[in-house]
Amino acid sequence: MSAITPLHDETLRTRLDAAMAQVNRVLLGKPRQVKLAFTCLIAGGHLLLEDVPGVGKTTLAHALAASFALDFQRVQFTSDLLPSDIIGVSVYERETGHFRFHPGPIFTGLLLADEINRATPKTQSALLEAMAEGQVTVDGQTHALPQPFFVVATQNPMDLAGTFPLPDSQLDRFMLRVSLDYPDAAAERALLTGSDRRDLLAQLSPQLDGEGLAELSRRARAVTASSALLDYLQALLAASRRHTDIRVGLSPRAGLALLSAARTWAMLSDRMHVLPEDVQALFVPLAAHRMVAARGASGDHLARDLLANVAVG
């Protein structure tokens, strides 16, 4: 991959657009899902992709890493995977008489946790500290992870055999949950007649790097959210906590994530102020997996019900 020249303000938007365009060339027919993935990365969150195998989840993770010049590691989660297989392990060295820490694959820029719900809850929870604090603790010693650090986890639908549901505390660490779904007829025909995805991934070039990503994050945090917009966001949070079909509503952490994601979505839409439409575009992928239903209703249905019943300002 070619080196990236120093970043100037006037080129930032051009490079961002180029990065999104090349990811869209690899993941055909999914511009909204690509924009959601960029939103999650720039806002400093982590992304959960939930769908059946073979619809492009791994391809999206590879394309994001290549476009942002991020070091990439993939871990295939299985029922016998151990936490040390992800985090790393301290090994005693006879020559020095000391333990030496050998970092695991989590020490990377983008970690693809493939089929995360095929691992046991103990192994799933190995990611909690890393996702929340950007560090891991082994044998009482803390090790900082490289920055940026972005987890893309894929999850099979729960009706598939051999899966373990993610605990609520783990789900809450994912800013967005996105489903890629099957391609439409035109995109599928292009897939069938076009180049192999692996060949296209090999041709991707970095459009931004860590410096560019950090600058995008700073600009997103500077996007204005008016008092009326915050009133609307708080009304959605409050409605989730008193809804009769929701046992556990949205937490303050979810509210902060929603505001951060909405600011980033607005910036990606070339605006420096948040609109209610930005909150609405993100509410289902951000809120649905965080709410615990009281009567078996799906989180997506409950999130859409909240949007329909909470008035804007």
PDB file of C-alpha atoms in Angstrom:
ATOM      1  CA  MET A   1       0.000   0.000   0.000  1.00  0.00           C
ATOM      2  CA  SER A   2       1.248   3.478  -0.827  1.00  0.00           C
ATOM      3  CA  ALA A   3       2.352   5.950   1.801  1.00  0.00           C
ATOM      4  CA  ILE A   4      -0.019   8.715   2.830  1.00  0.00           C
ATOM      5  CA  THR A   5       1.139  12.295   2.366  1.00  0.00           C
ATOM      6  CA  PRO A   6       0.750  14.794   5.249  1.00  0.00           C
ATOM      7  CA  LEU A   7      -2.843  15.768   5.923  1.00  0.00           C
ATOM      8  CA  HIS A   8      -4.092  19.261   5.153  1.00  0.00           C
ATOM      9  CA  ASP A   9      -7.532  20.608   6.007  1.00  0.00           C
ATOM     10  CA  GLU A  10      -8.558  21.046   2.385  1.00  0.00           C
ATOM     11  CA  THR A  11      -7.871  17.404   1.556  1.00  0.00           C
ATOM     12  CA  LEU A  12      -9.580  15.792   4.543  1.00  0.00           C
ATOM     13  CA  ARG A  13     -13.065  15.666   3.022  1.00  0.00           C
ATOM     14  CA  THR A  14     -11.685  14.480  -0.311  1.00  0.00           C
ATOM     15  CA  ARG A  15      -9.853  11.607   1.355  1.00  0.00           C
ATOM     16  CA  LEU A  16     -12.864  10.704   3.473  1.00  0.00           C
ATOM     17  CA  ASP A  17     -15.062  10.578   0.376  1.00  0.00           C
ATOM     18  CA  ALA A  18     -12.428   8.462  -1.401  1.00  0.00           C
ATOM     19  CA  ALA A  19     -12.294   6.031   1.521  1.00  0.00           C
ATOM     20  CA  MET A  20     -16.072   5.612   1.559  1.00  0.00           C
ATOM     21  CA  ALA A  21     -16.162   5.241  -2.217  1.00  0.00           C
ATOM     22  CA  GLN A  22     -13.632   2.426  -2.281  1.00  0.00           C
ATOM     23  CA  VAL A  23     -15.355   0.538   0.523  1.00  0.00           C
ATOM     24  CA  ASN A  24     -18.620   0.874  -1.398  1.00  0.00           C
ATOM     25  CA  ARG A  25     -16.904  -0.543  -4.491  1.00  0.00           C
ATOM     26  CA  VAL A  26     -16.053  -3.689  -2.548  1.00  0.00           C
ATOM     27  CA  LEU A  27     -19.299  -3.984  -0.557  1.00  0.00           C
ATOM     28  CA  LEU A  28     -21.826  -3.421  -3.314  1.00  0.00           C
ATOM     29  CA  GLY A  29     -25.281  -1.998  -2.716  1.00  0.00           C
ATOM     30  CA  LYS A  30     -24.798  -1.183   0.982  1.00  0.00           C
ATOM     31  CA  PRO A  31     -24.118   2.597   1.195  1.00  0.00           C
ATOM     32  CA  ARG A  32     -26.114   3.056   4.405  1.00  0.00           C
ATOM     33  CA  GLN A  33     -24.331   0.208   6.189  1.00  0.00           C
ATOM     34  CA  VAL A  34     -20.970   1.564   5.039  1.00  0.00           C
ATOM     35  CA  LYS A  35     -21.858   5.018   6.371  1.00  0.00           C
ATOM     36  CA  LEU A  36     -22.892   3.451   9.685  1.00  0.00           C
ATOM     37  CA  ALA A  37     -19.555   1.635   9.886  1.00  0.00           C
ATOM     38  CA  PHE A  38     -17.640   4.867   9.194  1.00  0.00           C
ATOM     39  CA  THR A  39     -19.749   6.631  11.812  1.00  0.00           C
ATOM     40  CA  CYS A  40     -18.902   4.003  14.407  1.00  0.00           C
ATOM     41  CA  LEU A  41     -15.168   4.090  13.656  1.00  0.00           C
ATOM     42  CA  ILE A  42     -14.864   7.885  13.630  1.00  0.00           C
ATOM     43  CA  ALA A  43     -17.009   8.250  16.772  1.00  0.00           C
ATOM     44  CA  GLY A  44     -14.682   5.905  18.667  1.00  0.00           C
ATOM     45  CA  GLY A  45     -17.156   3.062  19.095  1.00  0.00           C
ATOM     46  CA  HIS A  46     -17.146  -0.622  18.208  1.00  0.00           C
ATOM     47  CA  LEU A  47     -19.277  -2.347  15.599  1.00  0.00           C
ATOM     48  CA  LEU A  48     -21.380  -5.513  15.833  1.00  0.00           C
ATOM     49  CA  LEU A  49     -22.386  -7.068  12.503  1.00  0.00           C
ATOM     50  CA  GLU A  50     -25.238  -9.529  12.907  1.00  0.00           C
ATOM     51  CA  ASP A  51     -26.271 -11.590   9.897  1.00  0.00           C
ATOM     52  CA  VAL A  52     -26.132 -14.972   8.224  1.00  0.00           C
ATOM     53  CA  PRO A  53     -22.749 -16.128   6.858  1.00  0.00           C
ATOM     54  CA  GLY A  54     -21.652 -15.011   3.414  1.00  0.00           C
ATOM     55  CA  VAL A  55     -23.130 -11.518   3.067  1.00  0.00           C
ATOM     56  CA  GLY A  56     -19.898  -9.494   3.335  1.00  0.00           C
ATOM     57  CA  LYS A  57     -19.236  -8.942   7.043  1.00  0.00           C
ATOM     58  CA  THR A  58     -15.576  -9.951   6.847  1.00  0.00           C
ATOM     59  CA  THR A  59     -15.142  -8.033   3.586  1.00  0.00           C
ATOM     60  CA  LEU A  60     -16.360  -4.834   5.255  1.00  0.00           C
ATOM     61  CA  ALA A  61     -13.870  -5.233   8.120  1.00  0.00           C
ATOM     62  CA  HIS A  62     -10.959  -5.818   5.720  1.00  0.00           C
ATOM     63  CA  ALA A  63     -11.968  -2.818   3.589  1.00  0.00           C
ATOM     64  CA  LEU A  64     -12.170  -0.500   6.609  1.00  0.00           C
ATOM     65  CA  ALA A  65      -8.725  -1.547   7.806  1.00  0.00           C
ATOM     66  CA  ALA A  66      -7.210  -1.045   4.357  1.00  0.00           C
ATOM     67  CA  SER A  67      -8.859   2.359   3.841  1.00  0.00           C
ATOM     68  CA  PHE A  68      -7.604   3.738   7.183  1.00  0.00           C
ATOM     69  CA  ALA A  69      -4.176   2.031   7.137  1.00  0.00           C
ATOM     70  CA  LEU A  70      -5.044   0.122  10.310  1.00  0.00           C
ATOM     71  CA  ASP A  71      -3.148  -2.955  11.434  1.00  0.00           C
ATOM     72  CA  PHE A  72      -5.546  -5.868  11.080  1.00  0.00           C
ATOM     73  CA  GLN A  73      -5.993  -9.072  13.051  1.00  0.00           C
ATOM     74  CA  ARG A  74      -8.721 -11.663  12.726  1.00  0.00           C
ATOM     75  CA  VAL A  75      -9.713 -14.088  15.475  1.00  0.00           C
ATOM     76  CA  GLN A  76     -12.099 -16.925  14.680  1.00  0.00           C
ATOM     77  CA  PHE A  77     -14.152 -17.403  17.830  1.00  0.00           C
ATOM     78  CA  THR A  78     -14.888 -21.042  18.708  1.00  0.00           C
ATOM     79  CA  SER A  79     -16.207 -22.840  21.766  1.00  0.00           C
ATOM     80  CA  ASP A  80     -12.677 -23.872  22.853  1.00  0.00           C
ATOM     81  CA  LEU A  81     -11.098 -20.422  22.453  1.00  0.00           C
ATOM     82  CA  LEU A  82      -9.530 -19.125  25.683  1.00  0.00           C
ATOM     83  CA  PRO A  83      -9.199 -15.498  26.874  1.00  0.00           C
ATOM     84  CA  SER A  84      -5.411 -15.800  26.687  1.00  0.00           C
ATOM     85  CA  ASP A  85      -5.722 -16.671  22.996  1.00  0.00           C
ATOM     86  CA  ILE A  86      -7.027 -13.133  22.461  1.00  0.00           C
ATOM     87  CA  ILE A  87      -5.275 -11.024  25.093  1.00  0.00           C
ATOM     88  CA  GLY A  88      -1.930 -12.771  25.334  1.00  0.00           C
ATOM     89  CA  VAL A  89      -0.051 -14.605  28.051  1.00  0.00           C
ATOM     90  CA  SER A  90       2.909 -14.146  30.392  1.00  0.00           C
ATOM     91  CA  VAL A  91       5.587 -16.770  29.796  1.00  0.00           C
ATOM     92  CA  TYR A  92       8.401 -17.570  32.215  1.00  0.00           C
ATOM     93  CA  GLU A  93      11.833 -17.177  30.638  1.00  0.00           C
ATOM     94  CA  ARG A  94      14.449 -19.320  32.294  1.00  0.00           C
ATOM     95  CA  GLU A  95      17.326 -17.237  30.934  1.00  0.00           C
ATOM     96  CA  THR A  96      16.192 -14.033  32.666  1.00  0.00           C
ATOM     97  CA  GLY A  97      14.247 -15.535  35.548  1.00  0.00           C
ATOM     98  CA  HIS A  98      11.278 -13.283  34.773  1.00  0.00           C
ATOM     99  CA  PHE A  99       7.886 -13.550  33.154  1.00  0.00           C
ATOM    100  CA  ARG A 100       7.576 -11.864  29.777  1.00  0.00           C
ATOM    101  CA  PHE A 101       4.256 -10.803  28.328  1.00  0.00           C
ATOM    102  CA  HIS A 102       3.536 -12.047  24.821  1.00  0.00           C
ATOM    103  CA  PRO A 103       0.781  -9.882  23.322  1.00  0.00           C
ATOM    104  CA  GLY A 104      -2.192 -11.553  21.684  1.00  0.00           C
ATOM    105  CA  PRO A 105      -3.986 -10.502  18.497  1.00  0.00           C
ATOM    106  CA  ILE A 106      -5.973  -7.877  20.388  1.00  0.00           C
ATOM    107  CA  PHE A 107      -2.937  -5.594  20.108  1.00  0.00           C
ATOM    108  CA  THR A 108      -3.881  -4.206  16.714  1.00  0.00           C
ATOM    109  CA  GLY A 109      -5.720  -1.319  15.091  1.00  0.00           C
ATOM    110  CA  LEU A 110      -8.764  -3.243  13.872  1.00  0.00           C
ATOM    111  CA  LEU A 111      -9.682  -6.558  15.462  1.00  0.00           C
ATOM    112  CA  LEU A 112     -12.181  -8.729  13.615  1.00  0.00           C
ATOM    113  CA  ALA A 113     -13.850 -10.948  16.220  1.00  0.00           C
ATOM    114  CA  ASP A 114     -15.421 -13.403  13.800  1.00  0.00           C
ATOM    115  CA  GLU A 115     -18.531 -15.262  14.993  1.00  0.00           C
ATOM    116  CA  ILE A 116     -18.103 -13.871  18.487  1.00  0.00           C
ATOM    117  CA  ASN A 117     -21.166 -15.662  19.824  1.00  0.00           C
ATOM    118  CA  ARG A 118     -19.658 -19.086  19.116  1.00  0.00           C
ATOM    119  CA  ALA A 119     -17.269 -18.558  22.043  1.00  0.00           C
ATOM    120  CA  THR A 120     -18.205 -19.061  25.675  1.00  0.00           C
ATOM    121  CA  PRO A 121     -19.226 -16.037  27.778  1.00  0.00           C
ATOM    122  CA  LYS A 122     -15.870 -16.208  29.629  1.00  0.00           C
ATOM    123  CA  THR A 123     -13.982 -15.697  26.378  1.00  0.00           C
ATOM    124  CA  GLN A 124     -16.428 -13.066  25.126  1.00  0.00           C
ATOM    125  CA  SER A 125     -15.846 -11.060  28.295  1.00  0.00           C
ATOM    126  CA  ALA A 126     -12.092 -10.961  27.591  1.00  0.00           C
ATOM    127  CA  LEU A 127     -12.883  -8.056  25.276  1.00  0.00           C
ATOM    128  CA  LEU A 128     -14.756  -5.984  27.861  1.00  0.00           C
ATOM    129  CA  GLU A 129     -11.842  -4.054  29.381  1.00  0.00           C
ATOM    130  CA  ALA A 130     -10.210  -3.586  25.988  1.00  0.00           C
ATOM    131  CA  MET A 131     -13.362  -2.163  24.398  1.00  0.00           C
ATOM    132  CA  ALA A 132     -14.228   0.079  27.326  1.00  0.00           C
ATOM    133  CA  GLU A 133     -10.807   1.395  28.335  1.00  0.00           C
ATOM    134  CA  GLY A 134      -8.350   0.633  25.530  1.00  0.00           C
ATOM    135  CA  GLN A 135      -6.212  -1.597  27.741  1.00  0.00           C
ATOM    136  CA  VAL A 136      -5.925  -5.144  29.059  1.00  0.00           C
ATOM    137  CA  THR A 137      -4.790  -6.458  32.423  1.00  0.00           C
ATOM    138  CA  VAL A 138      -2.797  -9.677  32.668  1.00  0.00           C
ATOM    139  CA  ASP A 139      -1.422 -10.994  35.961  1.00  0.00           C
ATOM    140  CA  GLY A 140      -2.133  -7.666  37.623  1.00  0.00           C
ATOM    141  CA  GLN A 141      -0.212  -5.650  35.031  1.00  0.00           C
ATOM    142  CA  THR A 142      -1.965  -3.237  32.676  1.00  0.00           C
ATOM    143  CA  HIS A 143      -0.994  -3.053  29.009  1.00  0.00           C
ATOM    144  CA  ALA A 144      -2.230  -0.190  26.826  1.00  0.00           C
ATOM    145  CA  LEU A 145      -3.612  -1.073  23.417  1.00  0.00           C
ATOM    146  CA  PRO A 146      -2.536   0.784  20.285  1.00  0.00           C
ATOM    147  CA  GLN A 147      -4.696   3.718  19.272  1.00  0.00           C
ATOM    148  CA  PRO A 148      -6.932   3.795  17.371  1.00  0.00           C
ATOM    149  CA  PHE A 149      -8.412   0.476  18.499  1.00  0.00           C
ATOM    150  CA  PHE A 150     -11.582  -0.673  16.756  1.00  0.00           C
ATOM    151  CA  VAL A 151     -13.436  -3.961  17.226  1.00  0.00           C
ATOM    152  CA  VAL A 152     -15.626  -5.305  14.452  1.00  0.00           C
ATOM    153  CA  ALA A 153     -17.441  -8.378  15.744  1.00  0.00           C
ATOM    154  CA  THR A 154     -19.614 -10.628  13.632  1.00  0.00           C
ATOM    155  CA  GLN A 155     -22.475 -12.556  15.164  1.00  0.00           C
ATOM    156  CA  ASN A 156     -24.606 -15.328  13.760  1.00  0.00           C
ATOM    157  CA  PRO A 157     -28.362 -15.219  14.355  1.00  0.00           C
ATOM    158  CA  MET A 158     -29.231 -16.926  17.607  1.00  0.00           C
ATOM    159  CA  ASP A 159     -31.305 -19.634  15.941  1.00  0.00           C
ATOM    160  CA  LEU A 160     -28.110 -21.159  14.480  1.00  0.00           C
ATOM    161  CA  ALA A 161     -26.647 -24.107  16.392  1.00  0.00           C
ATOM    162  CA  GLY A 162     -23.677 -23.684  18.718  1.00  0.00           C
ATOM    163  CA  THR A 163     -24.103 -20.054  19.683  1.00  0.00           C
ATOM    164  CA  PHE A 164     -23.992 -18.302  23.071  1.00  0.00           C
ATOM    165  CA  PRO A 165     -25.903 -15.044  23.560  1.00  0.00           C
ATOM    166  CA  LEU A 166     -23.742 -12.021  24.303  1.00  0.00           C
ATOM    167  CA  PRO A 167     -24.302 -10.699  27.849  1.00  0.00           C
ATOM    168  CA  ASP A 168     -25.911  -7.285  28.231  1.00  0.00           C
ATOM    169  CA  SER A 169     -22.656  -5.738  29.476  1.00  0.00           C
ATOM    170  CA  GLN A 170     -20.895  -6.938  26.313  1.00  0.00           C
ATOM    171  CA  LEU A 171     -23.651  -5.715  23.996  1.00  0.00           C
ATOM    172  CA  ASP A 172     -23.505  -2.285  25.628  1.00  0.00           C
ATOM    173  CA  ARG A 173     -19.875  -1.906  24.536  1.00  0.00           C
ATOM    174  CA  PHE A 174     -20.910  -1.988  20.875  1.00  0.00           C
ATOM    175  CA  MET A 175     -21.950   1.453  19.693  1.00  0.00           C
ATOM    176  CA  LEU A 176     -23.884   0.114  16.693  1.00  0.00           C
ATOM    177  CA  ARG A 177     -25.356  -3.197  15.639  1.00  0.00           C
ATOM    178  CA  VAL A 178     -25.786  -3.443  11.872  1.00  0.00           C
ATOM    179  CA  SER A 179     -27.234  -6.086   9.572  1.00  0.00           C
ATOM    180  CA  LEU A 180     -25.885  -6.207   6.013  1.00  0.00           C
ATOM    181  CA  ASP A 181     -28.726  -8.388   4.703  1.00  0.00           C
ATOM    182  CA  TYR A 182     -28.811  -9.936   1.239  1.00  0.00           C
ATOM    183  CA  PRO A 183     -27.849  -7.758  -1.757  1.00  0.00           C
ATOM    184  CA  ASP A 184     -30.528  -6.540  -4.133  1.00  0.00           C
ATOM    185  CA  ALA A 185     -30.736  -8.066  -7.604  1.00  0.00           C
ATOM    186  CA  ALA A 186     -28.513  -5.462  -9.278  1.00  0.00           C
ATOM    187  CA  ALA A 187     -25.773  -5.694  -6.641  1.00  0.00           C
ATOM    188  CA  GLU A 188     -25.894  -9.489  -6.683  1.00  0.00           C
ATOM    189  CA  ARG A 189     -25.540  -9.545 -10.478  1.00  0.00           C
ATOM    190  CA  ALA A 190     -22.511  -7.269 -10.189  1.00  0.00           C
ATOM    191  CA  LEU A 191     -21.049  -9.654  -7.616  1.00  0.00           C
ATOM    192  CA  LEU A 192     -21.625 -12.632  -9.891  1.00  0.00           C
ATOM    193  CA  THR A 193     -20.080 -10.994 -12.949  1.00  0.00           C
ATOM    194  CA  GLY A 194     -17.388  -8.857 -11.314  1.00  0.00           C
ATOM    195  CA  SER A 195     -13.958  -9.469  -9.853  1.00  0.00           C
ATOM    196  CA  ASP A 196     -13.340 -11.704  -6.862  1.00  0.00           C
ATOM    197  CA  ARG A 197     -13.693  -9.760  -3.596  1.00  0.00           C
ATOM    198  CA  ARG A 198     -10.264 -10.964  -2.458  1.00  0.00           C
ATOM    199  CA  ASP A 199      -8.673  -9.449  -5.545  1.00  0.00           C
ATOM    200  CA  LEU A 200     -10.494  -6.160  -4.968  1.00  0.00           C
ATOM    201  CA  LEU A 201      -9.406  -6.072  -1.312  1.00  0.00           C
ATOM    202  CA  ALA A 202      -5.790  -6.574  -2.356  1.00  0.00           C
ATOM    203  CA  GLN A 203      -6.062  -3.525  -4.613  1.00  0.00           C
ATOM    204  CA  LEU A 204      -7.343  -1.148  -1.927  1.00  0.00           C
ATOM    205  CA  SER A 205      -5.053   1.700  -0.912  1.00  0.00           C
ATOM    206  CA  PRO A 206      -5.042   3.701   2.348  1.00  0.00           C
ATOM    207  CA  GLN A 207      -6.895   6.973   1.992  1.00  0.00           C
ATOM    208  CA  LEU A 208      -6.512   8.066   5.628  1.00  0.00           C
ATOM    209  CA  ASP A 209      -4.312   7.060   8.548  1.00  0.00           C
ATOM    210  CA  GLY A 210      -4.345   7.421  12.316  1.00  0.00           C
ATOM    211  CA  GLU A 211      -3.720  11.156  12.112  1.00  0.00           C
ATOM    212  CA  GLY A 212      -6.572  11.628   9.648  1.00  0.00           C
ATOM    213  CA  LEU A 213      -8.912   9.490  11.734  1.00  0.00           C
ATOM    214  CA  ALA A 214      -8.071  11.502  14.854  1.00  0.00           C
ATOM    215  CA  GLU A 215      -8.749  14.766  13.009  1.00  0.00           C
ATOM    216  CA  LEU A 216     -12.106  13.458  11.772  1.00  0.00           C
ATOM    217  CA  SER A 217     -12.985  12.502  15.343  1.00  0.00           C
ATOM    218  CA  ARG A 218     -12.083  15.989  16.581  1.00  0.00           C
ATOM    219  CA  ARG A 219     -14.231  17.596  13.899  1.00  0.00           C
ATOM    220  CA  ALA A 220     -17.136  15.320  14.753  1.00  0.00           C
ATOM    221  CA  ARG A 221     -16.945  16.299  18.420  1.00  0.00           C
ATOM    222  CA  ALA A 222     -17.134  19.967  17.348  1.00  0.00           C
ATOM    223  CA  VAL A 223     -20.484  19.486  15.579  1.00  0.00           C
ATOM    224  CA  THR A 224     -23.185  21.539  17.302  1.00  0.00           C
ATOM    225  CA  ALA A 225     -26.112  19.913  19.087  1.00  0.00           C
ATOM    226  CA  SER A 226     -28.758  22.472  20.050  1.00  0.00           C
ATOM    227  CA  SER A 227     -30.698  22.505  23.273  1.00  0.00           C
ATOM    228  CA  ALA A 228     -33.840  21.431  21.403  1.00  0.00           C
ATOM    229  CA  LEU A 229     -31.963  18.500  19.887  1.00  0.00           C
ATOM    230  CA  LEU A 230     -30.765  17.411  23.323  1.00  0.00           C
ATOM    231  CA  ASP A 231     -34.358  17.653  24.579  1.00  0.00           C
ATOM    232  CA  TYR A 232     -35.425  15.244  21.836  1.00  0.00           C
ATOM    233  CA  LEU A 233     -32.586  12.847  22.597  1.00  0.00           C
ATOM    234  CA  GLN A 234     -33.419  12.879  26.311  1.00  0.00           C
ATOM    235  CA  ALA A 235     -37.089  12.294  25.535  1.00  0.00           C
ATOM    236  CA  LEU A 236     -36.149   9.113  23.644  1.00  0.00           C
ATOM    237  CA  LEU A 237     -34.019   7.907  26.553  1.00  0.00           C
ATOM    238  CA  ALA A 238     -36.779   8.645  29.067  1.00  0.00           C
ATOM    239  CA  ALA A 239     -39.417   6.921  26.926  1.00  0.00           C
ATOM    240  CA  SER A 240     -37.313   3.759  26.783  1.00  0.00           C
ATOM    241  CA  ARG A 241     -37.185   3.642  30.591  1.00  0.00           C
ATOM    242  CA  ARG A 242     -40.927   3.856  31.095  1.00  0.00           C
ATOM    243  CA  HIS A 243     -42.120   1.756  28.136  1.00  0.00           C
ATOM    244  CA  THR A 244     -44.260  -1.104  29.416  1.00  0.00           C
ATOM    245  CA  ASP A 245     -42.617  -3.641  27.092  1.00  0.00           C
ATOM    246  CA  ILE A 246     -39.048  -2.669  28.000  1.00  0.00           C
ATOM    247  CA  ARG A 247     -37.601  -4.129  31.199  1.00  0.00           C
ATOM    248  CA  VAL A 248     -34.255  -2.298  30.965  1.00  0.00           C
ATOM    249  CA  GLY A 249     -34.198   0.986  29.104  1.00  0.00           C
ATOM    250  CA  LEU A 250     -31.332   2.997  27.663  1.00  0.00           C
ATOM    251  CA  SER A 251     -28.549   4.053  30.018  1.00  0.00           C
ATOM    252  CA  PRO A 252     -26.744   7.412  30.178  1.00  0.00           C
ATOM    253  CA  ARG A 253     -23.855   5.669  28.379  1.00  0.00           C
ATOM    254  CA  ALA A 254     -26.244   4.898  25.521  1.00  0.00           C
ATOM    255  CA  GLY A 255     -27.285   8.552  25.447  1.00  0.00           C
ATOM    256  CA  LEU A 256     -23.670   9.697  25.173  1.00  0.00           C
ATOM    257  CA  ALA A 257     -23.068   7.161  22.392  1.00  0.00           C
ATOM    258  CA  LEU A 258     -26.168   8.355  20.534  1.00  0.00           C
ATOM    259  CA  LEU A 259     -25.049  11.988  20.723  1.00  0.00           C
ATOM    260  CA  SER A 260     -21.521  11.142  19.587  1.00  0.00           C
ATOM    261  CA  ALA A 261     -22.779   9.008  16.705  1.00  0.00           C
ATOM    262  CA  ALA A 262     -25.303  11.681  15.657  1.00  0.00           C
ATOM    263  CA  ARG A 263     -22.568  14.324  15.553  1.00  0.00           C
ATOM    264  CA  THR A 264     -20.430  12.048  13.384  1.00  0.00           C
ATOM    265  CA  TRP A 265     -23.359  11.181  11.088  1.00  0.00           C
ATOM    266  CA  ALA A 266     -24.026  14.905  10.630  1.00  0.00           C
ATOM    267  CA  MET A 267     -20.370  15.541   9.784  1.00  0.00           C
ATOM    268  CA  LEU A 268     -20.414  12.709   7.241  1.00  0.00           C
ATOM    269  CA  SER A 269     -23.496  14.396   5.763  1.00  0.00           C
ATOM    270  CA  ASP A 270     -21.377  17.571   5.377  1.00  0.00           C
ATOM    271  CA  ARG A 271     -23.101  19.486   8.180  1.00  0.00           C
ATOM    272  CA  MET A 272     -21.721  20.984  11.379  1.00  0.00           C
ATOM    273  CA  HIS A 273     -25.002  20.785  13.300  1.00  0.00           C
ATOM    274  CA  VAL A 274     -27.122  17.805  14.341  1.00  0.00           C
ATOM    275  CA  LEU A 275     -30.673  17.408  13.074  1.00  0.00           C
ATOM    276  CA  PRO A 276     -33.390  15.167  14.547  1.00  0.00           C
ATOM    277  CA  GLU A 277     -33.079  13.117  11.355  1.00  0.00           C
ATOM    278  CA  ASP A 278     -29.516  12.220  12.356  1.00  0.00           C
ATOM    279  CA  VAL A 279     -30.708  10.840  15.691  1.00  0.00           C
ATOM    280  CA  GLN A 280     -33.530   8.966  13.962  1.00  0.00           C
ATOM    281  CA  ALA A 281     -31.169   7.424  11.385  1.00  0.00           C
ATOM    282  CA  LEU A 282     -28.996   5.996  14.163  1.00  0.00           C
ATOM    283  CA  PHE A 283     -31.519   5.180  16.857  1.00  0.00           C
ATOM    284  CA  VAL A 284     -32.434   1.625  15.815  1.00  0.00           C
ATOM    285  CA  PRO A 285     -28.860   0.360  15.197  1.00  0.00           C
ATOM    286  CA  LEU A 286     -27.694   2.050  18.406  1.00  0.00           C
ATOM    287  CA  ALA A 287     -30.580   1.304  20.766  1.00  0.00           C
ATOM    288  CA  ALA A 288     -32.159  -1.990  19.685  1.00  0.00           C
ATOM    289  CA  HIS A 289     -29.435  -4.289  21.044  1.00  0.00           C
ATOM    290  CA  ARG A 290     -29.180  -2.378  24.330  1.00  0.00           C
ATOM    291  CA  MET A 291     -32.813  -2.601  25.462  1.00  0.00           C
ATOM    292  CA  VAL A 292     -34.083  -5.658  27.311  1.00  0.00           C
ATOM    293  CA  ALA A 293     -37.648  -6.530  26.334  1.00  0.00           C
ATOM    294  CA  ALA A 294     -40.137  -7.471  29.031  1.00  0.00           C
ATOM    295  CA  ARG A 295     -42.453  -9.576  26.856  1.00  0.00           C
ATOM    296  CA  GLY A 296     -40.294 -11.064  24.151  1.00  0.00           C
ATOM    297  CA  ALA A 297     -40.627  -8.245  21.611  1.00  0.00           C
ATOM    298  CA  SER A 298     -37.625  -7.611  19.364  1.00  0.00           C
ATOM    299  CA  GLY A 299     -35.346  -4.692  20.129  1.00  0.00           C
ATOM    300  CA  ASP A 300     -35.738  -3.382  16.576  1.00  0.00           C
ATOM    301  CA  HIS A 301     -39.525  -3.268  16.941  1.00  0.00           C
ATOM    302  CA  LEU A 302     -39.284  -1.495  20.299  1.00  0.00           C
ATOM    303  CA  ALA A 303     -36.801   1.082  18.970  1.00  0.00           C
ATOM    304  CA  ARG A 304     -39.045   1.878  16.003  1.00  0.00           C
ATOM    305  CA  ASP A 305     -42.022   2.156  18.358  1.00  0.00           C
ATOM    306  CA  LEU A 306     -40.143   4.728  20.437  1.00  0.00           C
ATOM    307  CA  LEU A 307     -39.289   6.750  17.331  1.00  0.00           C
ATOM    308  CA  ALA A 308     -42.920   6.694  16.235  1.00  0.00           C
ATOM    309  CA  ASN A 309     -44.267   7.823  19.597  1.00  0.00           C
ATOM    310  CA  VAL A 310     -41.741  10.437  20.758  1.00  0.00           C
ATOM    311  CA  ALA A 311     -42.404  13.781  19.160  1.00  0.00           C
ATOM    312  CA  VAL A 312     -39.668  16.060  17.874  1.00  0.00           C
ATOM    313  CA  GLY A 313     -39.523  19.276  19.907  1.00  0.00           C
TER     314      GLY A 313
END
